[in-house]
Amino acid sequence: MISKEAIKRGYNRGNYVVGAHTPPAYAAALTQTGSEPGLQRDPVRLSAGQIDALRHVADEVLTGTADVVAWTRDWWAGSMMSETGGKPATPQAVIVKVSTVEQVQAVMRIASAQAIPLTVSAGRSNVTGAALPVRGGIVLDVCQLNKLIGVDRESQIVEVEAGMFGDVFEQTIQDEYGLTMGHWPSSFGISTVGGWAACRGAGQLSTRYGKIEDMVFGMDVVLADGSLITVGGYSRAAVGADLQQVFIGSEGTLGVIVRLRLKLHRLPDYGRAIAYGFKTFAIGLEACREIMQRGANPAALRLYDELESGVQFNRPDLNVLLVADEGARQIVDAVMEISQGVCEELGEKLDGDAVFERWLETRYLTGKSAEGFKRSPGFVADTLEMAGRWSDLPGIYADVVAAINAVPGTLAGSAHQSHAYVDGACLYFSLRGEVEVERRAQWYRAAWDAANAVLIKYNAALSHHHGVGLLRAPYMQESLGGAFDVLRTIKRTLDPQNILNPGKLGLSDARFYDQEDR
């Protein structure tokens, strides 16, 4: 089988604690930093009276700068560069911890009544700065809103509070109910179920089980005025626009997700893996397209370019494709038969079991790793995941890698295809640079600008599953075109004071919309 212990391999190391967020590795090596903010603009400071009011309705309120820095620290390269440069990203805020939906509503009413910015926070595994309180105010920590409410066994639907961490959630439904959600993001052990929905995440087996937006059956959301609404709750419906999808992926800008109903699957009892190598990445993409369009949907369909195949599989001469599946024997065998037939026409057969085992051990070496590169204080690495049509993907791959490599200071750009569909796929690019320490932010933005210019040219999705946050904010209006005004209209309607996670999704961070925004 692929899932459970196999996919969890690699999480239980270092200072990882089950059911808790894990500070990024750089935090342990930090020297003393000041309280001057690196990524905040005119942060809102709460009065003593406002803090007292919050203490009356919350479990705990933290106001010390060191606590705020620790409880807002995330995994975004922009935050890391700021803090290791001596300026914590967002040191000005108040951390408010809650454990009930009623407390969320009470805190939200205080924020609404006094126009206090409020940013929802949980596992803080995000890599785009999506949960950074850029305008200060309240950081609402919902990690203790973490109960599993119940399971409808017949319908295979679980109800759970938004703050439950992924490892605890999955282990519980497997051990107590013999079910799985099949959602295995790389941040599985340090992210929460509410965070998965808020950022529209994807797991490593999404080609079989789907992305999070396919898994949510219904949700409860607290709006900016403190009211509680329920969205979704149907297998399918024709009752107007899908309001549930408005909130999935909204990154806390439209409401606070507090409870979710999620679709589950029976635990698989059978699994297989095969692997092939191709002379070019484009040929490998063609194989993936054929597999999907011939009706197969293996749990993992992962194609690595030559650079990443060298890092992961010691095969820098090939573009390695791993095909792995789990489930009922009849279905898995049929998927493998289709996949094998396609790959034998285009590539070279490899030892599938060996490649799969190697993948389990090394899948985190690509991306942000310095593997194969000399690490120095000026080393910067990040990942960019996007989605496009099959007809565009070979060109997107070539153009994005070329654009990244053309930025002075770049060490290497590379990519793998990580999630596939009948009409297209996600390419997961890696950006690595090495410059003078004081030029890190400059190189980083130049690399992102170059890559996203290509995506906009191809009309591709800027993100497949990491989301927007602060990182992709500069590209949102050009990417969405006229539809960006629709997004702004929805935001103004649901959050007229712009207090919910301001500055994300490319939207304004002003507390009150000025005339231009209106």
Short mmCIF file of C-alpha atoms in Angstrom, two decimals:
data_model
loop_
_atom_site.label_atom_id
_atom_site.label_comp_id
_atom_site.label_asym_id
_atom_site.label_seq_id
_atom_site.Cartn_x
_atom_site.Cartn_y
_atom_site.Cartn_z
CA MET A 1 0.00 0.00 0.00
CA ILE A 2 1.08 3.58 -0.61
CA SER A 3 -0.60 5.45 2.19
CA LYS A 4 -0.54 5.39 5.97
CA GLU A 5 2.93 4.45 7.26
CA ALA A 6 4.55 4.73 3.83
CA ILE A 7 3.52 8.29 3.10
CA LYS A 8 4.06 9.34 6.72
CA ARG A 9 7.69 8.30 6.43
CA GLY A 10 9.83 11.40 6.86
CA TYR A 11 7.55 13.37 9.21
CA ASN A 12 8.70 11.87 12.51
CA ARG A 13 12.09 13.44 12.80
CA GLY A 14 13.75 16.47 14.33
CA ASN A 15 11.49 18.45 16.64
CA TYR A 16 8.30 17.24 14.99
CA VAL A 17 5.54 16.73 17.56
CA VAL A 18 2.32 14.89 16.74
CA GLY A 19 -0.61 17.28 16.65
CA ALA A 20 1.38 20.52 16.76
CA HIS A 21 2.89 23.02 14.36
CA THR A 22 6.66 22.78 13.88
CA PRO A 23 8.81 25.92 13.70
CA PRO A 24 10.90 26.10 10.53
CA ALA A 25 14.47 24.85 10.92
CA TYR A 26 15.91 28.34 10.52
CA ALA A 27 14.20 29.49 13.73
CA ALA A 28 16.49 27.37 15.90
CA ALA A 29 19.58 29.10 14.52
CA LEU A 30 18.39 32.69 14.78
CA THR A 31 20.54 35.30 16.46
CA GLN A 32 18.89 38.03 18.52
CA THR A 33 16.55 40.05 16.34
CA GLY A 34 14.84 43.33 16.99
CA SER A 35 11.14 44.14 16.99
CA GLU A 36 11.21 46.29 13.85
CA PRO A 37 8.78 44.61 11.44
CA GLY A 38 10.06 43.28 8.15
CA LEU A 39 6.74 42.76 6.36
CA GLN A 40 4.22 44.91 8.23
CA ARG A 41 2.91 48.30 7.11
CA ASP A 42 1.44 50.64 9.71
CA PRO A 43 0.35 47.80 12.05
CA VAL A 44 -2.73 48.37 14.19
CA ARG A 45 -1.99 48.23 17.93
CA LEU A 46 -4.70 47.23 20.36
CA SER A 47 -5.58 49.30 23.40
CA ALA A 48 -5.55 47.90 26.93
CA GLY A 49 -9.34 47.94 26.90
CA GLN A 50 -9.51 45.95 23.68
CA ILE A 51 -7.06 43.38 25.03
CA ASP A 52 -9.10 43.05 28.23
CA ALA A 53 -12.25 42.48 26.18
CA LEU A 54 -10.50 39.71 24.26
CA ARG A 55 -9.29 38.09 27.47
CA HIS A 56 -12.89 37.87 28.66
CA VAL A 57 -13.96 35.78 25.67
CA ALA A 58 -10.81 33.81 24.72
CA ASP A 59 -8.76 31.07 26.36
CA GLU A 60 -5.51 33.01 26.27
CA VAL A 61 -4.13 36.30 24.92
CA LEU A 62 -0.42 36.80 24.24
CA THR A 63 1.00 40.29 23.74
CA GLY A 64 4.78 39.94 24.13
CA THR A 65 6.84 40.56 21.02
CA ALA A 66 8.72 37.26 21.35
CA ASP A 67 5.42 35.38 21.60
CA VAL A 68 3.99 37.17 18.59
CA VAL A 69 7.08 36.42 16.50
CA ALA A 70 7.00 32.76 17.53
CA TRP A 71 3.26 32.37 16.94
CA THR A 72 3.23 34.00 13.50
CA ARG A 73 6.40 32.44 12.10
CA ASP A 74 5.70 30.43 8.93
CA TRP A 75 7.56 28.53 6.21
CA TRP A 76 7.62 31.21 3.50
CA ALA A 77 11.06 32.08 2.10
CA GLY A 78 10.12 35.76 2.31
CA SER A 79 9.58 35.47 6.07
CA MET A 80 12.80 33.52 6.48
CA MET A 81 14.87 36.10 4.62
CA SER A 82 13.34 38.92 6.64
CA GLU A 83 13.88 37.29 10.02
CA THR A 84 17.39 35.97 9.34
CA GLY A 85 18.17 39.50 8.14
CA GLY A 86 17.31 40.84 11.61
CA LYS A 87 13.68 41.86 11.08
CA PRO A 88 10.94 39.43 12.19
CA ALA A 89 8.20 39.39 9.58
CA THR A 90 5.23 40.46 11.71
CA PRO A 91 6.11 41.24 15.36
CA GLN A 92 3.25 43.67 15.98
CA ALA A 93 0.00 41.87 16.86
CA VAL A 94 -1.92 40.16 19.66
CA ILE A 95 -2.27 36.36 19.69
CA VAL A 96 -5.76 35.24 20.72
CA LYS A 97 -6.27 31.52 21.37
CA VAL A 98 -9.73 29.96 21.23
CA SER A 99 -11.19 26.47 21.47
CA THR A 100 -14.91 26.86 20.60
CA VAL A 101 -16.95 28.21 17.73
CA GLU A 102 -18.71 30.57 20.12
CA GLN A 103 -15.36 32.08 21.09
CA VAL A 104 -14.51 32.61 17.42
CA GLN A 105 -17.79 34.46 17.01
CA ALA A 106 -17.20 36.58 20.12
CA VAL A 107 -13.68 37.57 19.01
CA MET A 108 -14.96 38.33 15.53
CA ARG A 109 -17.69 40.61 16.94
CA ILE A 110 -15.08 42.56 18.93
CA ALA A 111 -12.93 42.92 15.82
CA SER A 112 -15.90 43.99 13.71
CA ALA A 113 -17.23 46.52 16.22
CA GLN A 114 -13.86 48.29 16.41
CA ALA A 115 -12.51 47.62 12.90
CA ILE A 116 -9.56 45.58 14.18
CA PRO A 117 -7.73 43.50 11.54
CA LEU A 118 -8.02 39.77 12.24
CA THR A 119 -5.88 37.04 10.70
CA VAL A 120 -6.70 33.38 11.28
CA SER A 121 -3.74 31.20 12.21
CA ALA A 122 -3.32 27.45 12.77
CA GLY A 123 -0.50 25.16 11.63
CA ARG A 124 1.37 28.02 9.88
CA SER A 125 2.87 25.61 7.33
CA ASN A 126 2.00 27.98 4.48
CA VAL A 127 4.77 28.97 2.07
CA THR A 128 3.24 32.16 0.64
CA GLY A 129 2.82 34.35 3.73
CA ALA A 130 -0.93 33.72 3.71
CA ALA A 131 -1.36 33.90 7.51
CA LEU A 132 0.94 36.84 8.26
CA PRO A 133 -0.81 39.75 10.04
CA VAL A 134 0.54 42.48 7.79
CA ARG A 135 -1.66 45.11 9.46
CA GLY A 136 -1.20 43.78 13.01
CA GLY A 137 -4.35 43.56 15.12
CA ILE A 138 -5.62 40.12 16.17
CA VAL A 139 -4.07 36.79 15.23
CA LEU A 140 -6.79 34.22 15.93
CA ASP A 141 -5.14 30.91 16.82
CA VAL A 142 -7.65 28.08 16.28
CA CYS A 143 -5.36 25.11 17.00
CA GLN A 144 -7.46 24.14 20.03
CA LEU A 145 -10.63 24.08 17.95
CA ASN A 146 -9.67 20.48 17.26
CA LYS A 147 -12.43 17.99 18.01
CA LEU A 148 -13.56 15.19 15.74
CA ILE A 149 -17.32 15.56 16.08
CA GLY A 150 -18.52 12.35 14.45
CA VAL A 151 -18.62 10.06 11.42
CA ASP A 152 -21.56 9.09 9.23
CA ARG A 153 -20.29 5.60 8.44
CA GLU A 154 -22.94 4.83 5.83
CA SER A 155 -22.24 7.99 3.85
CA GLN A 156 -18.50 7.98 4.71
CA ILE A 157 -18.56 11.60 5.87
CA VAL A 158 -16.67 12.90 8.89
CA GLU A 159 -17.39 16.13 10.77
CA VAL A 160 -14.35 17.77 12.32
CA GLU A 161 -13.33 21.13 13.73
CA ALA A 162 -10.96 23.20 11.65
CA GLY A 163 -7.99 23.22 14.03
CA MET A 164 -7.32 19.48 14.10
CA PHE A 165 -3.87 18.66 12.76
CA GLY A 166 -3.65 16.36 9.77
CA ASP A 167 -1.67 13.60 11.43
CA VAL A 168 -4.09 13.32 14.35
CA PHE A 169 -7.10 13.49 12.04
CA GLU A 170 -5.94 10.79 9.63
CA GLN A 171 -4.72 8.45 12.36
CA THR A 172 -8.06 8.78 14.17
CA ILE A 173 -10.27 7.99 11.20
CA GLN A 174 -8.04 5.08 10.20
CA ASP A 175 -7.76 3.52 13.64
CA GLU A 176 -11.33 4.10 14.83
CA TYR A 177 -13.31 3.83 11.60
CA GLY A 178 -11.13 2.00 9.05
CA LEU A 179 -11.39 4.98 6.69
CA THR A 180 -9.02 7.45 5.08
CA MET A 181 -9.35 10.81 3.38
CA GLY A 182 -6.41 10.07 1.09
CA HIS A 183 -5.14 13.62 1.58
CA TRP A 184 -1.37 13.57 2.13
CA PRO A 185 0.16 17.04 1.60
CA SER A 186 3.86 17.48 2.26
CA SER A 187 2.83 19.51 5.32
CA PHE A 188 0.61 16.64 6.52
CA GLY A 189 1.98 16.61 10.08
CA ILE A 190 2.13 20.38 10.62
CA SER A 191 -1.07 21.59 8.93
CA THR A 192 -4.74 21.53 9.92
CA VAL A 193 -7.88 20.42 8.11
CA GLY A 194 -9.18 23.99 8.09
CA GLY A 195 -5.92 25.19 6.59
CA TRP A 196 -6.21 22.60 3.85
CA ALA A 197 -9.55 24.07 2.79
CA ALA A 198 -8.59 27.72 3.33
CA CYS A 199 -5.63 27.40 0.95
CA ARG A 200 -7.16 24.88 -1.50
CA GLY A 201 -4.44 22.32 -0.88
CA ALA A 202 -3.51 19.06 -2.58
CA GLY A 203 -2.03 15.82 -1.31
CA GLN A 204 0.59 13.58 -2.85
CA LEU A 205 -2.06 11.06 -3.97
CA SER A 206 -4.49 13.60 -5.42
CA THR A 207 -4.67 11.97 -8.85
CA ARG A 208 -6.63 9.16 -7.15
CA TYR A 209 -8.41 10.99 -4.31
CA GLY A 210 -8.72 14.55 -5.63
CA LYS A 211 -7.77 17.94 -4.21
CA ILE A 212 -9.28 19.31 -1.03
CA GLU A 213 -12.06 21.11 -2.93
CA ASP A 214 -13.21 17.66 -4.13
CA MET A 215 -13.22 16.31 -0.57
CA VAL A 216 -15.26 18.94 1.28
CA PHE A 217 -18.93 18.01 1.69
CA GLY A 218 -19.91 21.02 3.79
CA MET A 219 -18.52 23.73 6.05
CA ASP A 220 -19.47 26.14 8.81
CA VAL A 221 -17.98 29.61 8.47
CA VAL A 222 -17.95 32.62 10.81
CA LEU A 223 -18.35 35.84 8.83
CA ALA A 224 -16.80 39.24 9.52
CA ASP A 225 -19.76 40.35 11.65
CA GLY A 226 -19.56 37.24 13.84
CA SER A 227 -22.52 35.43 12.30
CA LEU A 228 -22.29 31.71 11.58
CA ILE A 229 -23.34 30.21 8.25
CA THR A 230 -23.36 26.74 6.74
CA VAL A 231 -22.43 26.11 3.11
CA GLY A 232 -22.51 22.93 1.05
CA GLY A 233 -23.95 19.74 2.50
CA TYR A 234 -24.98 18.02 -0.74
CA SER A 235 -23.44 15.38 -2.96
CA ARG A 236 -24.46 17.54 -5.92
CA ALA A 237 -26.89 20.42 -6.25
CA ALA A 238 -28.47 22.92 -8.64
CA VAL A 239 -29.38 25.69 -6.23
CA GLY A 240 -27.45 28.56 -7.73
CA ALA A 241 -23.75 29.33 -7.49
CA ASP A 242 -21.64 27.01 -5.32
CA LEU A 243 -21.13 29.19 -2.25
CA GLN A 244 -18.95 26.58 -0.59
CA GLN A 245 -16.33 27.00 -3.30
CA VAL A 246 -16.27 30.75 -2.65
CA PHE A 247 -14.84 30.08 0.81
CA ILE A 248 -12.53 27.19 -0.13
CA GLY A 249 -9.25 28.81 -1.11
CA SER A 250 -10.22 32.24 0.24
CA GLU A 251 -7.30 32.16 2.73
CA GLY A 252 -9.29 33.63 5.60
CA THR A 253 -10.19 36.79 3.68
CA LEU A 254 -13.96 36.12 3.52
CA GLY A 255 -14.64 34.26 6.76
CA VAL A 256 -13.26 31.90 9.39
CA ILE A 257 -13.75 28.21 8.60
CA VAL A 258 -14.62 26.53 11.92
CA ARG A 259 -16.12 23.13 11.05
CA LEU A 260 -15.89 20.85 8.03
CA ARG A 261 -17.73 17.80 6.75
CA LEU A 262 -15.28 15.76 4.67
CA LYS A 263 -15.70 12.80 2.30
CA LEU A 264 -13.81 9.64 3.22
CA HIS A 265 -12.74 6.40 1.51
CA ARG A 266 -12.29 2.83 2.67
CA LEU A 267 -8.71 1.97 3.51
CA PRO A 268 -6.98 0.39 0.51
CA ASP A 269 -5.75 -3.18 0.80
CA TYR A 270 -3.64 -3.47 -2.35
CA GLY A 271 -1.00 -1.39 -4.08
CA ARG A 272 1.47 -1.50 -6.99
CA ALA A 273 4.15 0.71 -8.49
CA ILE A 274 5.94 0.87 -11.85
CA ALA A 275 8.54 3.28 -13.20
CA TYR A 276 9.89 4.34 -16.58
CA GLY A 277 12.51 6.74 -17.89
CA PHE A 278 12.17 9.05 -20.89
CA LYS A 279 14.69 10.86 -23.04
CA THR A 280 12.99 14.23 -22.62
CA PHE A 281 10.58 15.81 -20.16
CA ALA A 282 8.17 16.48 -23.04
CA ILE A 283 7.99 12.78 -23.89
CA GLY A 284 7.31 12.01 -20.23
CA LEU A 285 4.48 14.56 -20.21
CA GLU A 286 3.03 12.87 -23.27
CA ALA A 287 3.05 9.56 -21.42
CA CYS A 288 1.23 11.13 -18.46
CA ARG A 289 -1.36 12.69 -20.75
CA GLU A 290 -2.03 9.38 -22.48
CA ILE A 291 -2.38 7.54 -19.17
CA MET A 292 -4.98 10.01 -17.91
CA GLN A 293 -6.87 10.29 -21.19
CA ARG A 294 -7.06 6.52 -21.60
CA GLY A 295 -9.05 6.46 -18.35
CA ALA A 296 -6.44 5.59 -15.73
CA ASN A 297 -5.99 7.70 -12.60
CA PRO A 298 -3.15 6.29 -10.50
CA ALA A 299 -2.77 7.70 -7.01
CA ALA A 300 0.72 8.98 -7.81
CA LEU A 301 1.77 9.99 -11.33
CA ARG A 302 5.04 11.85 -10.84
CA LEU A 303 7.46 12.80 -13.60
CA TYR A 304 10.86 14.32 -12.73
CA ASP A 305 13.14 16.19 -15.11
CA GLU A 306 16.79 15.23 -15.50
CA LEU A 307 18.09 17.41 -12.68
CA GLU A 308 15.54 16.14 -10.17
CA SER A 309 15.81 12.55 -11.42
CA GLY A 310 19.51 12.78 -10.65
CA VAL A 311 18.86 14.07 -7.12
CA GLN A 312 16.12 11.57 -6.29
CA PHE A 313 16.93 8.45 -8.28
CA ASN A 314 20.58 8.80 -9.32
CA ARG A 315 19.45 8.88 -12.96
CA PRO A 316 20.49 12.28 -14.35
CA ASP A 317 20.35 10.77 -17.84
CA LEU A 318 16.59 10.23 -17.74
CA ASN A 319 13.30 11.91 -16.92
CA VAL A 320 11.91 9.41 -14.43
CA LEU A 321 8.18 8.70 -14.12
CA LEU A 322 6.74 6.95 -11.06
CA VAL A 323 3.27 5.43 -11.39
CA ALA A 324 1.81 4.07 -8.14
CA ASP A 325 -1.71 3.17 -7.14
CA GLU A 326 -3.71 1.70 -4.27
CA GLY A 327 -7.25 0.41 -3.80
CA ALA A 328 -9.24 -2.58 -4.98
CA ARG A 329 -7.04 -5.12 -6.77
CA GLN A 330 -9.14 -5.14 -9.95
CA ILE A 331 -9.00 -1.36 -10.31
CA VAL A 332 -5.29 -1.04 -9.49
CA ASP A 333 -4.32 -3.81 -11.91
CA ALA A 334 -6.36 -2.19 -14.68
CA VAL A 335 -4.72 1.20 -14.03
CA MET A 336 -1.28 -0.39 -14.12
CA GLU A 337 -2.04 -2.26 -17.33
CA ILE A 338 -3.06 0.95 -19.06
CA SER A 339 -0.08 2.87 -17.67
CA GLN A 340 2.40 0.17 -18.58
CA GLY A 341 1.06 -0.04 -22.13
CA VAL A 342 1.52 3.70 -22.62
CA CYS A 343 4.99 3.85 -21.09
CA GLU A 344 6.36 0.89 -23.04
CA GLU A 345 5.57 2.75 -26.24
CA LEU A 346 7.57 5.81 -25.21
CA GLY A 347 10.19 5.00 -22.58
CA GLU A 348 12.56 2.64 -20.81
CA LYS A 349 11.32 0.35 -18.05
CA LEU A 350 12.89 0.76 -14.60
CA ASP A 351 12.58 -1.17 -11.34
CA GLY A 352 9.24 0.18 -10.09
CA ASP A 353 9.53 -1.09 -6.53
CA ALA A 354 13.03 0.34 -6.15
CA VAL A 355 12.03 3.71 -7.58
CA PHE A 356 8.98 3.84 -5.32
CA GLU A 357 11.01 3.06 -2.21
CA ARG A 358 13.59 5.64 -3.24
CA TRP A 359 10.81 8.19 -3.78
CA LEU A 360 9.46 7.62 -0.27
CA GLU A 361 12.89 8.35 1.17
CA THR A 362 14.01 11.24 -1.06
CA ARG A 363 10.89 13.12 -2.21
CA TYR A 364 11.78 16.08 0.03
CA LEU A 365 15.31 16.45 -1.36
CA THR A 366 14.06 18.32 -4.40
CA GLY A 367 12.34 21.66 -4.16
CA LYS A 368 13.75 23.80 -1.39
CA SER A 369 16.70 21.54 -0.65
CA ALA A 370 20.30 22.57 -1.22
CA GLU A 371 21.05 18.98 -2.26
CA GLY A 372 23.79 19.08 -4.87
CA PHE A 373 24.57 22.73 -4.20
CA LYS A 374 26.98 24.41 -1.84
CA ARG A 375 24.95 26.09 0.89
CA SER A 376 26.00 29.57 1.96
CA PRO A 377 24.31 32.45 3.84
CA GLY A 378 23.21 33.82 0.47
CA PHE A 379 21.55 30.59 -0.67
CA VAL A 380 17.80 30.88 -1.38
CA ALA A 381 15.45 28.12 -2.50
CA ASP A 382 11.74 27.99 -3.12
CA THR A 383 9.10 26.12 -5.10
CA LEU A 384 6.47 27.31 -7.55
CA GLU A 385 3.55 25.04 -8.42
CA MET A 386 1.17 25.93 -11.23
CA ALA A 387 -1.40 24.23 -13.44
CA GLY A 388 -1.87 24.34 -17.19
CA ARG A 389 -3.28 22.49 -20.17
CA TRP A 390 -1.46 19.50 -21.63
CA SER A 391 -1.01 21.37 -24.91
CA ASP A 392 0.86 24.16 -23.10
CA LEU A 393 2.86 22.23 -20.50
CA PRO A 394 5.96 21.39 -22.59
CA GLY A 395 6.33 25.07 -23.53
CA ILE A 396 5.63 26.24 -19.99
CA TYR A 397 8.27 23.88 -18.62
CA ALA A 398 10.94 25.03 -21.06
CA ASP A 399 10.11 28.74 -20.77
CA VAL A 400 9.84 28.86 -16.97
CA VAL A 401 13.12 27.00 -16.44
CA ALA A 402 14.81 29.28 -18.97
CA ALA A 403 13.33 32.39 -17.32
CA ILE A 404 14.52 31.32 -13.87
CA ASN A 405 17.98 30.41 -15.10
CA ALA A 406 18.31 33.79 -16.85
CA VAL A 407 18.06 35.71 -13.56
CA PRO A 408 21.58 36.62 -12.37
CA GLY A 409 22.47 34.59 -9.30
CA THR A 410 20.34 31.56 -10.18
CA LEU A 411 21.98 28.20 -9.54
CA ALA A 412 19.38 26.03 -11.24
CA GLY A 413 15.73 25.80 -12.15
CA SER A 414 14.04 22.41 -12.40
CA ALA A 415 10.61 20.82 -12.23
CA HIS A 416 8.48 17.74 -11.84
CA GLN A 417 4.87 17.02 -12.71
CA SER A 418 3.10 16.23 -9.46
CA HIS A 419 -0.70 16.14 -9.97
CA ALA A 420 -2.48 15.14 -13.19
CA TYR A 421 -5.93 15.45 -14.74
CA VAL A 422 -7.61 14.57 -18.01
CA ASP A 423 -7.15 18.10 -19.34
CA GLY A 424 -3.85 19.17 -17.78
CA ALA A 425 -1.48 18.88 -14.87
CA CYS A 426 0.48 20.66 -12.16
CA LEU A 427 4.16 21.40 -12.75
CA TYR A 428 6.14 21.93 -9.56
CA PHE A 429 9.17 24.13 -10.23
CA SER A 430 12.19 24.56 -7.98
CA LEU A 431 14.09 27.86 -7.82
CA ARG A 432 17.59 28.00 -6.35
CA GLY A 433 19.84 31.02 -6.15
CA GLU A 434 22.99 32.15 -4.41
CA VAL A 435 23.78 35.84 -4.08
CA GLU A 436 25.12 38.27 -1.50
CA VAL A 437 23.00 38.09 1.66
CA GLU A 438 21.73 41.63 1.23
CA ARG A 439 20.56 40.79 -2.34
CA ARG A 440 18.53 37.69 -1.45
CA ALA A 441 15.14 39.42 -1.55
CA GLN A 442 16.02 41.13 -4.85
CA TRP A 443 16.99 37.83 -6.52
CA TYR A 444 13.94 36.10 -5.07
CA ARG A 445 11.45 38.59 -6.44
CA ALA A 446 13.22 38.75 -9.81
CA ALA A 447 13.00 34.96 -10.15
CA TRP A 448 9.31 34.96 -9.24
CA ASP A 449 8.60 37.86 -11.59
CA ALA A 450 10.30 36.04 -14.46
CA ALA A 451 8.47 32.76 -13.86
CA ASN A 452 5.04 34.33 -13.42
CA ALA A 453 5.40 36.40 -16.58
CA VAL A 454 5.55 33.08 -18.41
CA LEU A 455 2.48 31.72 -16.62
CA ILE A 456 0.46 34.82 -17.42
CA LYS A 457 1.52 34.58 -21.08
CA TYR A 458 0.15 31.03 -21.23
CA ASN A 459 -2.97 31.93 -19.22
CA ALA A 460 -2.02 29.22 -16.72
CA ALA A 461 -3.11 29.02 -13.08
CA LEU A 462 -0.58 30.88 -10.93
CA SER A 463 -0.93 28.27 -8.19
CA HIS A 464 -2.18 24.70 -8.07
CA HIS A 465 -2.27 24.19 -4.28
CA HIS A 466 0.01 26.51 -2.27
CA GLY A 467 -2.28 29.51 -2.72
CA VAL A 468 -1.67 33.23 -3.12
CA GLY A 469 -0.91 34.90 0.22
CA LEU A 470 1.55 37.76 -0.12
CA LEU A 471 3.87 35.98 -2.52
CA ARG A 472 1.60 35.86 -5.57
CA ALA A 473 -0.36 39.01 -4.73
CA PRO A 474 1.47 41.19 -7.30
CA TYR A 475 0.38 38.94 -10.18
CA MET A 476 -3.26 38.36 -9.31
CA GLN A 477 -4.91 41.29 -11.08
CA GLU A 478 -3.11 40.69 -14.38
CA SER A 479 -3.75 36.96 -14.17
CA LEU A 480 -7.49 37.22 -13.42
CA GLY A 481 -8.16 40.20 -15.66
CA GLY A 482 -11.72 41.50 -15.38
CA ALA A 483 -12.62 38.71 -12.96
CA PHE A 484 -10.41 40.36 -10.33
CA ASP A 485 -13.10 43.04 -9.90
CA VAL A 486 -15.59 40.28 -9.08
CA LEU A 487 -13.25 39.04 -6.36
CA ARG A 488 -12.97 42.56 -4.94
CA THR A 489 -16.75 42.95 -4.99
CA ILE A 490 -17.24 39.70 -3.06
CA LYS A 491 -14.63 40.83 -0.53
CA ARG A 492 -16.24 44.27 -0.07
CA THR A 493 -19.68 42.69 0.39
CA LEU A 494 -18.67 40.06 2.97
CA ASP A 495 -16.03 42.16 4.72
CA PRO A 496 -16.88 45.85 4.19
CA GLN A 497 -14.25 47.04 6.68
CA ASN A 498 -11.54 44.82 5.18
CA ILE A 499 -10.54 43.42 8.55
CA LEU A 500 -10.27 39.74 7.57
CA ASN A 501 -6.67 38.84 6.70
CA PRO A 502 -6.02 42.07 4.79
CA GLY A 503 -3.52 42.24 1.96
CA LYS A 504 -3.90 38.67 0.70
CA LEU A 505 -5.09 37.38 -2.70
CA GLY A 506 -3.79 40.61 -4.25
CA LEU A 507 -6.43 42.65 -2.40
CA SER A 508 -5.88 45.91 -0.53
CA ASP A 509 -4.59 45.88 3.05
CA ALA A 510 -6.30 49.17 3.97
CA ARG A 511 -8.74 48.86 6.88
CA PHE A 512 -11.33 50.96 5.05
CA TYR A 513 -11.57 50.92 1.29
CA ASP A 514 -10.63 54.28 -0.15
CA GLN A 515 -12.46 55.85 -3.06
CA GLU A 516 -10.22 54.17 -5.61
CA ASP A 517 -10.96 50.72 -4.16
CA ARG A 518 -14.67 51.39 -4.24
#
